[in-house]
């Protein structure tokens, strides 16, 4: 076997870590947006993107099931600095993936991406003010170092979806599929398909499967709220016809943000009114009150769980055509021929799709150490919804649960360069949020099962700024745009490096601090 030659005298010596000013983890919607903003606002910063997959796109590259599409309008899911020009406002997954890829190419981001590089751990050293980032690649482990770590890996577990243990699963003679790992060669033509679940994935899949399948049945334990939106916006077409693309995009973005936020606030303050609106939409398509009452009337209030979007009412239309139906019941066990329900009914199936939800994992599931001590992320407090108490020089990106992901992701991507610019300008080596409140609320304050299952793994939030994660774009746009970058931060000058005890709050205590006076903003040199 031929081996690559090495420089004289270096045999057996591990190569020096590759160093960058900033390392961004993830080349999906968030990571590409973060890199583009860094390029625009701090062009002198040297950065690299570490991406575990072989393609750009993140979630939009991972999920390839039939019908995959956005559940937010593209005027808010797209970047504000690069207009969405496609005709559909509710876009197909392939179009979104192409948009992200083209954005990366346009802003010179593509050549900064290290594909096939999965981050498994990161260790902070206060003496050198550096992160050491450990990765795995096809060629073996590789190590990087950086001064600032920007986690844009979202919160889905890419390696596994959520799969309940259904009794009798091993007896099923047909094909069992989880949407997160959809087989490219699966042919459902003329087959009986059962989709377990009632969330966004299920209502997306069913219309796409129904056109070729013999019949598709959605099996749900309980109903979810659905809303109908047009897949194309005629107003958008007119604006783009007469106005420059960026101007039209800005107007449409503001329009959709306003409508989305207004509807969310109405749902939280007047839930009965919104229930009537959503029920009316269902009746408009289905016409059958008893069917709507049984299968489309949830027991919770709108936006206690995320609202599902069905463009043009396609899911309802599949039911009207007899191609799909809904059964509300619990699974007793899986059988050789399908699923037996607690009611005694048996659903025959050639294909069962387990659209039972996702597994969540904070910070991409990596292990974090600060000065040799492993950090329990679940005991930290989120700072402005983008940093974590006691963890220096690290930002993370998380989007809204009541609006498009990118609305908040872009605000975070603009905040980080401001913080980095302050640190450069004032020769600050370390910026560490120091909690001054008790964390008393989960980070994702929503009742969806996929969130509840994992909320103990995630940081928590307090009830007052800057320790809150707001679900309001307008408040965030003002708050993050004008934020006091020094508030509740320990800012350590480069001249103070080596004074380890004074640099950061112990990560074991950072997330459980009692209410206290504001933390010092700077450690004296």
Coordinates of C-alpha atoms in Angstrom, one line a residue:
X1 CA 0.0 0.0 0.0
X2 CA 1.3 3.4 -0.9
X3 CA 1.3 6.1 1.7
X4 CA 1.6 9.8 1.3
X5 CA 5.0 11.2 2.1
X6 CA 5.6 13.4 5.1
X7 CA 8.1 16.1 5.7
X8 CA 11.4 15.0 7.2
X9 CA 11.3 14.8 10.9
X10 CA 7.5 15.0 11.3
X11 CA 6.6 11.3 11.1
X12 CA 4.1 10.5 13.8
X13 CA 3.5 14.1 14.8
X14 CA -0.1 15.3 14.6
X15 CA -0.5 18.3 12.2
X16 CA -1.0 21.7 13.9
X17 CA -4.7 22.6 14.2
X18 CA -6.1 24.9 11.5
X19 CA -6.8 28.3 13.1
X20 CA -9.5 30.8 12.1
X21 CA -10.8 33.9 13.7
X22 CA -14.3 32.5 13.6
X23 CA -15.6 29.0 13.0
X24 CA -19.2 28.6 11.9
X25 CA -20.7 25.1 12.5
X26 CA -23.3 24.2 9.8
X27 CA -23.8 25.1 6.2
X28 CA -27.5 25.2 6.2
X29 CA -29.8 28.2 6.0
X30 CA -28.4 29.7 9.3
X31 CA -24.7 29.0 8.6
X32 CA -24.7 30.4 5.1
X33 CA -26.6 33.5 6.3
X34 CA -24.1 34.0 9.2
X35 CA -21.2 33.7 6.8
X36 CA -22.7 36.2 4.3
X37 CA -23.4 38.7 7.1
X38 CA -19.8 38.3 8.4
X39 CA -18.5 38.8 4.9
X40 CA -20.6 42.0 4.5
X41 CA -20.0 43.6 7.9
X42 CA -16.5 42.4 8.9
X43 CA -14.8 41.5 5.6
X44 CA -11.4 41.2 7.3
X45 CA -12.5 38.3 9.5
X46 CA -11.0 35.0 8.6
X47 CA -13.5 32.2 9.0
X48 CA -14.4 28.6 8.0
X49 CA -17.6 26.7 8.0
X50 CA -17.5 23.1 9.2
X51 CA -20.3 20.9 7.7
X52 CA -20.8 17.3 8.6
X53 CA -22.7 16.5 5.3
X54 CA -21.3 16.6 1.8
X55 CA -23.7 19.3 0.6
X56 CA -25.0 22.8 1.4
X57 CA -28.5 23.1 2.8
X58 CA -28.6 21.6 6.2
X59 CA -32.2 20.5 7.0
X60 CA -33.2 21.2 3.3
X61 CA -30.5 18.8 2.2
X62 CA -31.3 16.2 4.9
X63 CA -35.1 15.9 4.3
X64 CA -35.9 14.4 0.9
X65 CA -39.3 12.9 1.4
X66 CA -42.0 13.5 -1.2
X67 CA -43.5 17.0 -1.2
X68 CA -41.0 18.5 1.2
X69 CA -41.6 22.3 1.2
X70 CA -41.4 25.3 3.4
X71 CA -44.0 25.8 6.2
X72 CA -43.2 29.6 6.1
X73 CA -43.5 32.1 3.3
X74 CA -40.3 32.6 1.4
X75 CA -40.3 36.3 1.8
X76 CA -39.5 35.8 5.4
X77 CA -37.6 32.5 5.1
X78 CA -35.3 34.0 2.5
X79 CA -32.5 36.3 3.5
X80 CA -33.3 40.0 3.6
X81 CA -30.1 40.8 1.7
X82 CA -30.9 38.4 -1.2
X83 CA -34.5 38.7 -2.6
X84 CA -36.6 35.6 -3.3
X85 CA -37.4 35.7 -7.0
X86 CA -39.2 32.4 -7.6
X87 CA -43.0 32.4 -8.2
X88 CA -44.0 30.2 -5.2
X89 CA -44.2 31.9 -1.8
X90 CA -44.5 28.4 -0.2
X91 CA -41.5 26.8 -1.9
X92 CA -40.5 23.2 -2.6
X93 CA -37.5 21.9 -0.8
X94 CA -35.3 21.6 -3.9
X95 CA -35.9 25.3 -4.7
X96 CA -34.9 26.3 -1.2
X97 CA -31.8 24.2 -1.3
X98 CA -30.8 25.8 -4.6
X99 CA -31.4 29.3 -3.2
X100 CA -29.1 28.6 -0.2
X101 CA -26.4 27.2 -2.6
X102 CA -26.6 30.2 -4.9
X103 CA -26.4 32.6 -2.0
X104 CA -23.2 30.8 -0.7
X105 CA -21.7 31.1 -4.2
X106 CA -22.6 34.7 -4.6
X107 CA -21.1 35.8 -1.3
X108 CA -17.9 33.7 -1.7
X109 CA -18.9 31.4 1.1
X110 CA -18.7 28.1 -0.7
X111 CA -14.9 28.0 -0.8
X112 CA -14.8 28.5 3.0
X113 CA -16.8 25.3 3.7
X114 CA -15.1 22.1 4.9
X115 CA -17.6 19.4 3.8
X116 CA -17.7 16.0 5.5
X117 CA -16.4 17.5 8.7
X118 CA -18.6 16.6 11.6
X119 CA -17.9 18.6 14.8
X120 CA -18.0 16.3 17.9
X121 CA -16.6 18.5 20.6
X122 CA -15.3 22.0 21.5
X123 CA -13.0 23.0 24.4
X124 CA -12.4 26.5 25.6
X125 CA -9.1 27.6 27.2
X126 CA -9.2 30.9 29.0
X127 CA -5.4 31.2 29.2
X128 CA -5.1 31.4 25.4
X129 CA -8.7 32.7 24.7
X130 CA -9.2 30.0 22.1
X131 CA -11.6 27.2 21.3
X132 CA -10.3 23.9 20.2
X133 CA -12.8 22.2 17.9
X134 CA -12.6 18.4 17.3
X135 CA -14.0 16.9 14.2
X136 CA -14.3 13.6 12.4
X137 CA -13.7 13.2 8.7
X138 CA -13.4 10.4 6.2
X139 CA -9.7 10.7 6.6
X140 CA -9.8 10.6 10.4
X141 CA -10.0 13.1 13.2
X142 CA -9.1 16.7 12.5
X143 CA -8.7 19.6 14.9
X144 CA -9.3 23.3 14.5
X145 CA -8.9 26.3 16.7
X146 CA -10.7 29.7 16.7
X147 CA -11.2 32.8 18.7
X148 CA -15.0 32.7 18.4
X149 CA -17.3 29.8 17.8
X150 CA -20.7 30.3 16.0
X151 CA -23.0 27.3 16.2
X152 CA -25.5 27.3 13.3
X153 CA -26.3 23.6 13.4
X154 CA -30.0 24.1 14.3
X155 CA -31.6 21.8 16.9
X156 CA -32.6 18.7 14.9
X157 CA -30.7 15.4 15.6
X158 CA -29.6 14.6 12.0
X159 CA -28.6 11.1 13.0
X160 CA -31.9 9.8 14.2
X161 CA -35.6 10.8 14.2
X162 CA -38.0 10.1 17.0
X163 CA -39.4 6.6 16.7
X164 CA -41.8 5.2 19.4
X165 CA -41.6 1.5 20.2
X166 CA -44.8 0.1 18.7
X167 CA -45.6 -3.4 19.8
X168 CA -45.5 -5.9 17.0
X169 CA -43.3 -3.8 14.7
X170 CA -41.1 -6.7 13.8
X171 CA -44.2 -8.6 12.5
X172 CA -45.0 -6.1 9.8
X173 CA -44.5 -7.6 6.3
X174 CA -44.6 -4.4 4.4
X175 CA -42.2 -1.4 4.2
X176 CA -41.6 0.8 7.3
X177 CA -40.3 4.3 6.6
X178 CA -39.2 7.3 8.7
X179 CA -39.5 10.5 6.7
X180 CA -36.0 11.7 7.9
X181 CA -34.5 8.8 6.0
X182 CA -36.7 8.4 2.9
X183 CA -35.5 5.6 0.5
X184 CA -34.9 7.0 -3.0
X185 CA -36.2 3.7 -4.5
X186 CA -39.4 3.5 -2.6
X187 CA -42.3 3.0 -5.0
X188 CA -45.7 3.5 -3.4
X189 CA -47.7 3.3 -6.7
X190 CA -51.0 1.4 -6.2
X191 CA -50.2 0.7 -2.6
X192 CA -52.1 1.2 0.7
X193 CA -50.2 3.7 2.8
X194 CA -50.7 4.6 6.4
X195 CA -49.0 7.8 7.7
X196 CA -48.7 7.9 11.5
X197 CA -48.8 11.5 12.8
X198 CA -50.7 14.7 12.3
X199 CA -47.9 17.4 12.1
X200 CA -46.3 19.3 9.3
X201 CA -44.5 16.3 7.9
X202 CA -47.7 14.2 7.7
X203 CA -49.8 16.9 6.0
X204 CA -47.0 17.6 3.6
X205 CA -46.5 13.9 2.7
X206 CA -50.1 12.8 2.2
X207 CA -51.1 15.0 -0.9
X208 CA -47.8 14.0 -2.5
X209 CA -48.3 10.3 -1.9
X210 CA -52.1 10.2 -2.7
X211 CA -51.8 10.9 -6.4
X212 CA -50.1 7.4 -7.0
X213 CA -51.1 5.4 -4.0
X214 CA -54.3 3.2 -3.9
X215 CA -55.2 5.1 -0.7
X216 CA -53.4 7.1 2.1
X217 CA -54.7 7.1 5.6
X218 CA -53.5 9.6 8.2
X219 CA -53.5 7.9 11.6
X220 CA -53.5 10.5 14.5
X221 CA -53.8 10.2 18.2
X222 CA -55.3 13.7 18.3
X223 CA -56.0 16.5 15.8
X224 CA -53.7 19.4 15.0
X225 CA -54.6 22.9 13.9
X226 CA -54.2 23.5 10.1
X227 CA -54.3 26.7 8.2
X228 CA -54.6 27.3 4.4
X229 CA -52.3 29.7 2.5
X230 CA -51.9 30.3 -1.2
X231 CA -48.7 28.9 -2.7
X232 CA -48.3 32.0 -4.9
X233 CA -48.9 35.6 -4.1
X234 CA -50.3 37.7 -7.0
X235 CA -49.4 40.9 -5.1
X236 CA -45.8 39.8 -5.0
X237 CA -45.8 39.3 -8.8
X238 CA -47.1 42.8 -9.3
X239 CA -44.6 44.4 -6.9
X240 CA -41.7 42.5 -8.5
X241 CA -42.9 43.6 -11.9
X242 CA -42.8 47.4 -11.2
X243 CA -40.2 47.7 -8.4
X244 CA -36.5 46.8 -8.0
X245 CA -36.2 43.3 -6.6
X246 CA -34.7 44.4 -3.2
X247 CA -37.4 47.0 -2.7
X248 CA -40.2 44.6 -3.5
X249 CA -38.7 41.9 -1.3
X250 CA -38.4 44.4 1.7
X251 CA -42.1 45.4 1.3
X252 CA -43.3 41.8 1.0
X253 CA -41.1 40.8 4.0
X254 CA -42.6 43.5 6.2
X255 CA -46.1 42.6 5.0
X256 CA -45.7 38.9 5.9
X257 CA -44.0 39.5 9.2
X258 CA -46.8 41.9 10.2
X259 CA -49.5 39.4 9.2
X260 CA -47.8 36.5 10.9
X261 CA -47.1 38.3 14.1
X262 CA -50.6 39.8 14.2
X263 CA -52.2 36.4 13.7
X264 CA -50.0 34.9 16.5
X265 CA -50.9 37.6 18.9
X266 CA -54.6 37.2 18.1
X267 CA -54.4 33.5 18.7
X268 CA -52.8 34.0 22.1
X269 CA -55.2 36.7 23.2
X270 CA -58.4 35.6 21.5
X271 CA -58.0 31.8 21.0
X272 CA -61.8 31.2 20.6
X273 CA -62.0 33.6 17.7
X274 CA -59.0 31.9 15.9
X275 CA -60.5 28.5 16.5
X276 CA -63.6 29.6 14.6
X277 CA -61.5 30.9 11.8
X278 CA -59.5 27.7 11.4
X279 CA -62.6 25.6 11.7
X280 CA -64.2 27.7 9.0
X281 CA -61.3 27.0 6.7
X282 CA -61.6 23.3 7.3
X283 CA -65.4 23.4 6.6
X284 CA -64.9 25.4 3.5
X285 CA -63.0 22.5 2.0
X286 CA -64.5 19.4 3.7
X287 CA -68.2 20.5 4.1
X288 CA -68.8 17.9 6.7
X289 CA -69.2 19.3 10.3
X290 CA -69.0 15.9 12.0
X291 CA -65.8 15.0 10.2
X292 CA -64.2 18.3 11.1
X293 CA -65.3 18.0 14.7
X294 CA -63.9 14.5 15.0
X295 CA -60.6 14.9 13.1
X296 CA -59.8 18.6 12.9
X297 CA -60.8 20.0 16.3
X298 CA -57.8 19.9 18.7
X299 CA -58.2 20.0 22.5
X300 CA -55.6 22.8 22.9
X301 CA -55.5 26.4 21.9
X302 CA -54.0 27.6 18.6
X303 CA -50.2 28.1 18.9
X304 CA -49.9 26.0 22.1
X305 CA -48.4 23.8 19.4
X306 CA -47.0 25.0 16.1
X307 CA -49.6 25.6 13.4
X308 CA -49.4 23.5 10.2
X309 CA -49.7 25.2 6.8
X310 CA -51.3 23.4 3.9
X311 CA -50.8 25.4 0.6
X312 CA -54.0 25.7 -1.5
X313 CA -55.7 23.3 0.9
X314 CA -54.0 20.4 -0.9
X315 CA -54.4 18.0 2.1
X316 CA -58.1 18.8 2.4
X317 CA -58.5 18.3 -1.4
X318 CA -56.9 14.9 -1.2
X319 CA -59.6 13.9 1.3
X320 CA -62.4 15.3 -0.8
X321 CA -61.2 13.3 -3.8
X322 CA -61.3 10.1 -1.8
X323 CA -57.5 9.6 -2.2
X324 CA -56.9 10.2 1.6
X325 CA -58.7 9.9 4.8
X326 CA -58.1 10.5 8.5
X327 CA -58.5 8.1 11.5
X328 CA -58.3 9.4 15.0
X329 CA -57.4 6.5 17.4
X330 CA -54.5 4.9 19.3
X331 CA -52.3 2.1 18.1
X332 CA -52.8 -1.2 19.9
X333 CA -50.1 -3.0 17.9
X334 CA -48.5 -3.4 14.5
X335 CA -49.6 -6.6 12.7
X336 CA -48.3 -8.5 9.7
X337 CA -50.8 -6.7 7.4
X338 CA -50.9 -3.2 9.0
X339 CA -52.0 -1.6 12.3
X340 CA -54.6 -2.7 14.8
X341 CA -56.2 0.1 16.7
X342 CA -57.5 0.2 20.3
X343 CA -61.1 0.4 18.9
X344 CA -60.5 -3.0 17.2
X345 CA -60.3 -1.6 13.7
X346 CA -57.4 -2.7 11.6
X347 CA -55.8 -0.5 8.9
X348 CA -54.3 -2.5 6.1
X349 CA -51.0 -1.2 4.8
X350 CA -48.3 -2.0 2.3
X351 CA -46.3 1.0 3.5
X352 CA -46.3 2.6 6.9
X353 CA -44.7 6.0 7.3
X354 CA -43.8 6.9 10.8
X355 CA -44.1 10.7 10.8
X356 CA -43.9 10.6 14.6
X357 CA -41.6 13.6 15.0
X358 CA -38.1 14.6 15.4
X359 CA -35.4 14.2 18.0
X360 CA -33.9 17.5 19.2
X361 CA -30.3 18.1 20.2
X362 CA -28.8 21.4 21.4
X363 CA -25.7 22.8 19.7
X364 CA -25.7 19.9 17.2
X365 CA -25.2 17.4 20.0
X366 CA -21.5 18.3 20.5
X367 CA -19.7 18.1 23.9
X368 CA -18.6 21.5 25.4
X369 CA -15.8 22.0 27.9
X370 CA -14.8 25.2 29.5
X371 CA -11.3 25.2 31.1
X372 CA -11.5 21.4 31.5
X373 CA -15.0 21.2 32.9
X374 CA -17.8 19.7 30.9
X375 CA -20.8 22.1 30.5
X376 CA -24.3 20.8 31.1
X377 CA -26.1 22.9 28.5
X378 CA -29.4 22.3 30.3
X379 CA -28.2 24.2 33.3
X380 CA -27.2 27.3 31.4
X381 CA -29.3 30.4 30.7
X382 CA -29.7 31.8 27.3
X383 CA -28.4 35.4 26.8
X384 CA -30.4 37.4 24.3
X385 CA -31.4 34.1 22.8
X386 CA -28.0 33.7 21.2
X387 CA -25.3 33.1 23.8
X388 CA -25.1 31.0 26.9
X389 CA -24.2 32.0 30.5
X390 CA -20.7 31.0 31.5
X391 CA -19.6 30.0 28.0
X392 CA -17.2 32.5 26.5
X393 CA -16.9 33.6 22.9
X394 CA -19.7 31.3 21.7
X395 CA -23.0 32.2 19.9
X396 CA -25.7 29.9 18.7
X397 CA -28.5 30.4 16.3
X398 CA -32.1 29.5 17.0
X399 CA -35.2 30.7 15.0
X400 CA -38.8 31.5 16.0
X401 CA -41.4 28.8 16.7
X402 CA -44.2 31.2 15.6
X403 CA -42.6 32.6 12.4
X404 CA -39.9 31.8 9.9
X405 CA -36.6 30.6 11.2
X406 CA -34.6 33.1 9.2
X407 CA -36.3 36.1 10.7
X408 CA -34.4 35.5 14.0
X409 CA -31.4 33.8 12.5
X410 CA -30.6 36.9 10.5
X411 CA -30.9 39.1 13.6
X412 CA -28.4 36.8 15.4
X413 CA -26.1 36.9 12.3
X414 CA -26.1 40.7 12.5
X415 CA -25.5 40.8 16.3
X416 CA -22.4 38.6 16.3
X417 CA -20.4 40.9 13.9
X418 CA -21.3 43.9 16.2
X419 CA -19.9 42.0 19.2
X420 CA -16.8 40.9 17.3
X421 CA -16.2 44.5 16.2
X422 CA -16.5 45.8 19.8
X423 CA -14.0 43.2 20.9
X424 CA -11.6 44.1 18.1
X425 CA -12.0 47.8 18.7
X426 CA -11.3 47.7 22.4
X427 CA -8.9 44.7 22.4
X428 CA -11.2 42.5 24.3
X429 CA -10.2 38.8 24.2
X430 CA -13.1 37.2 26.0
X431 CA -16.8 38.0 26.2
X432 CA -18.8 35.9 28.7
X433 CA -22.5 36.3 29.6
X434 CA -22.9 36.2 33.4
X435 CA -26.3 35.3 34.5
X436 CA -28.1 37.6 36.9
X437 CA -31.5 35.9 37.0
X438 CA -32.8 32.5 37.9
X439 CA -33.8 30.4 34.8
X440 CA -37.5 29.5 35.3
X441 CA -38.8 28.8 31.8
X442 CA -37.8 26.4 29.0
X443 CA -36.0 27.8 26.0
X444 CA -38.7 26.7 23.5
X445 CA -41.9 27.6 25.4
X446 CA -44.4 25.5 23.4
X447 CA -46.4 22.4 24.2
X448 CA -45.4 20.3 21.1
X449 CA -44.4 16.7 22.1
X450 CA -41.1 16.8 20.1
X451 CA -40.1 19.9 22.2
X452 CA -41.3 18.6 25.5
X453 CA -39.3 15.3 25.1
X454 CA -36.0 17.2 24.9
X455 CA -36.5 20.4 26.8
X456 CA -34.3 19.3 29.7
X457 CA -31.3 19.2 27.3
X458 CA -31.7 22.8 26.2
X459 CA -30.7 26.0 28.0
X460 CA -33.4 27.8 29.9
X461 CA -34.5 31.4 29.9
X462 CA -35.5 34.0 32.5
X463 CA -38.4 36.4 32.6
X464 CA -36.5 39.6 32.0
X465 CA -34.0 40.9 29.5
X466 CA -31.4 40.1 28.4
X467 CA -32.2 36.5 29.5
X468 CA -35.4 36.1 27.5
X469 CA -35.9 34.4 24.2
X470 CA -38.7 36.5 22.7
X471 CA -41.1 35.2 20.1
X472 CA -41.6 38.6 18.6
X473 CA -39.6 39.8 15.6
X474 CA -40.4 43.5 16.0
X475 CA -39.3 43.6 19.6
X476 CA -36.1 41.6 18.7
X477 CA -35.4 43.8 15.7
X478 CA -35.3 46.9 18.0
X479 CA -33.8 45.1 21.0
X480 CA -30.9 43.3 19.3
X481 CA -30.3 46.2 16.9
X482 CA -29.8 48.6 19.7
X483 CA -28.6 46.2 22.4
X484 CA -26.0 47.3 25.0
X485 CA -23.3 44.8 24.1
X486 CA -21.8 45.2 27.6
X487 CA -24.9 44.4 29.6
X488 CA -24.5 41.4 31.9
X489 CA -21.2 40.5 30.2
X490 CA -17.8 39.9 31.6
X491 CA -15.4 41.5 29.0
X492 CA -11.8 40.5 29.5
X493 CA -9.1 42.5 27.9
X494 CA -6.3 40.7 26.1
X495 CA -3.9 42.1 28.6
X496 CA -5.6 40.1 31.4
X497 CA -5.2 36.7 29.8
X498 CA -3.8 34.2 32.2
X499 CA -5.8 35.4 35.2
X500 CA -8.0 32.3 34.8
X501 CA -10.1 32.7 38.0
X502 CA -11.2 36.2 36.9
X503 CA -12.0 35.4 33.3
X504 CA -15.2 33.3 33.2
X505 CA -17.9 32.2 35.5
X506 CA -17.7 28.5 36.4
X507 CA -20.0 26.7 33.9
X508 CA -21.3 24.5 36.7
X509 CA -22.7 27.6 38.4
X510 CA -23.4 29.8 35.4
X511 CA -26.9 28.5 34.8
X512 CA -28.2 28.5 38.3
X513 CA -27.3 31.9 39.5
X514 CA -29.9 33.5 41.9
X515 CA -31.2 37.0 41.1
X516 CA -28.3 39.3 41.8
X517 CA -27.0 42.7 40.8
X518 CA -25.6 43.1 37.3
X519 CA -22.4 41.4 36.6
X520 CA -19.2 43.4 36.1
X521 CA -18.6 44.4 32.5
X522 CA -14.8 44.1 32.5
X523 CA -12.0 42.5 34.3
X524 CA -9.2 44.8 35.1
X525 CA -5.9 44.2 33.4

